[in-house]
Amino acid sequence: MNKNDTTKSRILDAAEQLFAERGFAETSLRIITARAKVNLASVNYHFGSKKSLIQDVFDRFLSDYSSGLGAKLAELESESSDELDTEKLLRALVSPLLLLEKKRKHSISIFMRLLGRAYAETQGHLRRYVTNKYGFVLVRFTLLFQKAYPNLSNDQIFWRLHYTLGSLIFTLAGSEALTDIARVDFKRSMQIEEVIEEMIPFLTAGMKA
Amino acid sequence: MNKNDTTKSRILDAAEQLFAERGFAETSLRIITARAKVNLASVNYHFGSKKSLIQDVFDRFLSDYSSGLGAKLAELESESSDELDTEKLLRALVSPLLLLEKKRKHSISIFMRLLGRAYAETQGHLRRYVTNKYGFVLVRFTLLFQKAYPNLSNDQIFWRLHYTLGSLIFTLAGSEALTDIARVDFKRSMQIEEVIEEMIPFLTAGMKA
DNA sequence: AAAAATATCAAACAACTGTTTGAAACATAC
DNA sequence: GTATGTTTCAAACAGTTGTTTGATATTTTT
C-alpha cells in the first residue's frame, strides 16, 4: 500500500488542513475522520488521543522543516562573522519553507497558520511541546545573528528577531487571503515565492536599523 | 449602580480576559459566568448568544481604539505630504493603544491577542464582522502611507503595512511572555511602552527600505 | 401601594464532544 | 489451513457545550 494513503497519513492530511482552517478546538474528530474517509475510532487507535494527533501533525511539519534548516544553519555557522548578513540569514530561514511548498502546494500557509495557532495557545500543552522540542533551533539562529551584528546588544537582537518572526508568520499565514486582495485591488497576481522576496528587503532594513 | 459593575460589564470583563488567554472555543460560558460571579443564563439574556458576546467584547475595544485613532488620522490627513513620515504614522497607530493601556493595565496585550485570534479565524464570523465594521480605518491608514511615500507603488505599501501589522500584533500579543524571557535572560525588565519604542525604528527602516 | 417591566436564578434540554468497547475483517506467520 | 497479530467498524459511554424555560426576585412606572 502507498505510504501516503494509509489510514494514519490520511488522518494527518485531513487534520492539518482542518486545524489550520478552523483551529484545534473547533475541529472535531468526527469532521476529521469524515474528511479522511476513515472510521472515527481510528484516530484513537493510531494516535492515542486528539492531543497526540495535534502534536503529530506538528511533528511532521517541524521535523521536515528543522532538518532542512539545520543543514543551512550548519553552513552558516562555519562562516566567518563578516561573511554573514541579514539577507543570508533570512534566506536560510525561509528556504526550507520553499522546499516544503514545492513538495506540497499551500503547505507554507498551512504551516504558518498552525504555528500562529500554537503560539496563541499561550498556556496550552502545544506551546510547551513545540518550544521544548524545537526551541533550540531558535537559539542557534539567535546566536548567528549575534555573530553577524556584534554591535547590537543581545536583547536588541532578541526583540528584532521576534519582530521578524511576527511579520513572517502573520504575512505567510494570511498569504492566500492577501494575494487574493492584491490580485483584485492591484491587478497583480503573486506566488508565495514573490511575497517572500518582497518581504526580505523590508526585514533586512529593519534588522540593521 | 456603578456602570462598571453591572452584570453586563462584569461578563464583558471576564470574557475578554478569558478569550485572550484561552481562545473563543476553549472558553465556555460556564467559566465566564463563574469568573464574573453571575448566573449562567445571564449571558443569553444580555447578549443573546455566545457569538454576540464575542462581537461585543470586540466592539468595546475597537470603538475605544478606533475613535482615538480617528482623531489622530484626521490630524494627519490635514498635513501636507512632506510633513508625513513613517514614524509619525506609526505613532498615530500606537498612541491610542497606549491610552487604552493607561486606562486598564495589560489591555494592549489582551487586545492584540484577541485581534490575533480574530485574524486566525480565517473563515469565521468574527473576521467578517471586524473587517466589515472597522476595515475603513485600515483604508484611511493606507491612503496616508500612499501620500507619505509617493515613490512606492500601492501594492508595495499594502504589503509593507501588513508586515508592520504582523510585527505589531505578534510582538504585542506575546509581550508579556516575551518581557518575562527578556527579564531573566538579559536582566532587563521592560514596560510595554519601551517595547513599542524599540519597535518603531525597526519598522520605520523597513517601511522606507 | 399597585402594576408593569426588567433582571436573576436553578433546572432541564438537546446536541455535540473525545474516548472505549467488543465483535468483525483482514493480514501475516507457521 | 490454522493460529496469531493487526486493523477496521458500529455502537455506546460519560461528560461538556450553548441555549431555553418558567418561576422568583428586583426595579421602575403609574
GROMACS .gro file of C-alpha atoms in nm, chain A residues 163 166-168 170-171 178 186 198-199 202, chain B residues 65 69 73 85-86 89-93 119 135-149 152-170 203-204 206-208:
model
   61
  163TYR     CA    1   0.950   4.141   1.500
  166GLY     CA    2   0.585   3.826   1.354
  167SER     CA    3   0.595   3.966   1.004
  168LEU     CA    4   0.680   3.630   0.853
  170PHE     CA    5   0.147   3.683   1.007
  171THR     CA    6   0.201   3.754   0.640
  178LEU     CA    7  -0.372   3.872   0.098
  186PHE     CA    8  -0.375   4.596  -0.782
  198GLU     CA    9   0.917   4.134  -0.129
  199MET     CA   10   0.949   4.080   0.243
  202PHE     CA   11   1.180   4.514   0.446
  274TYR     CA   12  -0.941   5.232   1.988
  278LEU     CA   13  -0.721   5.659   1.607
  282LEU     CA   14  -0.587   6.027   1.144
  294ASP     CA   15   0.679   6.028   0.772
  295THR     CA   16   0.668   5.670   0.888
  298LEU     CA   17   0.217   5.744   1.114
  299LEU     CA   18   0.330   5.459   1.336
  300ARG     CA   19   0.292   5.673   1.644
  301ALA     CA   20  -0.059   5.761   1.533
  302LEU     CA   21  -0.126   5.389   1.512
  328TYR     CA   22  -0.739   3.712   1.237
  344GLY     CA   23  -1.199   4.788   0.770
  345PHE     CA   24  -1.235   5.151   0.663
  346VAL     CA   25  -0.980   5.254   0.928
  347LEU     CA   26  -0.719   5.041   0.756
  348VAL     CA   27  -0.811   5.203   0.426
  349ARG     CA   28  -0.763   5.553   0.567
  350PHE     CA   29  -0.430   5.448   0.705
  351THR     CA   30  -0.322   5.303   0.373
  352LEU     CA   31  -0.410   5.628   0.197
  353LEU     CA   32  -0.190   5.823   0.436
  354PHE     CA   33   0.103   5.597   0.365
  355GLN     CA   34   0.050   5.640  -0.005
  356LYS     CA   35   0.059   6.014   0.043
  357ALA     CA   36   0.374   5.995   0.251
  358TYR     CA   37   0.553   5.767   0.006
  361LEU     CA   38   0.631   5.344  -0.353
  362SER     CA   39   0.370   5.156  -0.554
  363ASN     CA   40   0.031   5.095  -0.396
  364ASP     CA   41   0.080   4.725  -0.360
  365GLN     CA   42   0.420   4.771  -0.204
  366ILE     CA   43   0.256   4.988   0.058
  367PHE     CA   44  -0.020   4.735   0.102
  368TRP     CA   45   0.229   4.458   0.172
  369ARG     CA   46   0.460   4.659   0.393
  370LEU     CA   47   0.167   4.770   0.601
  371HIS     CA   48   0.087   4.406   0.659
  372TYR     CA   49   0.442   4.323   0.756
  373THR     CA   50   0.418   4.605   1.007
  374LEU     CA   51   0.086   4.486   1.144
  375GLY     CA   52   0.230   4.138   1.174
  376SER     CA   53   0.521   4.258   1.384
  377LEU     CA   54   0.299   4.473   1.599
  378ILE     CA   55   0.027   4.220   1.668
  379PHE     CA   56   0.265   3.928   1.711
  412LEU     CA   57   0.950   4.925   1.132
  413THR     CA   58   1.043   5.270   1.009
  415GLY     CA   59   1.162   4.859   0.683
  416MET     CA   60   0.894   5.092   0.553
  417LYS     CA   61   1.133   5.310   0.363
   0.00000   0.00000   0.00000
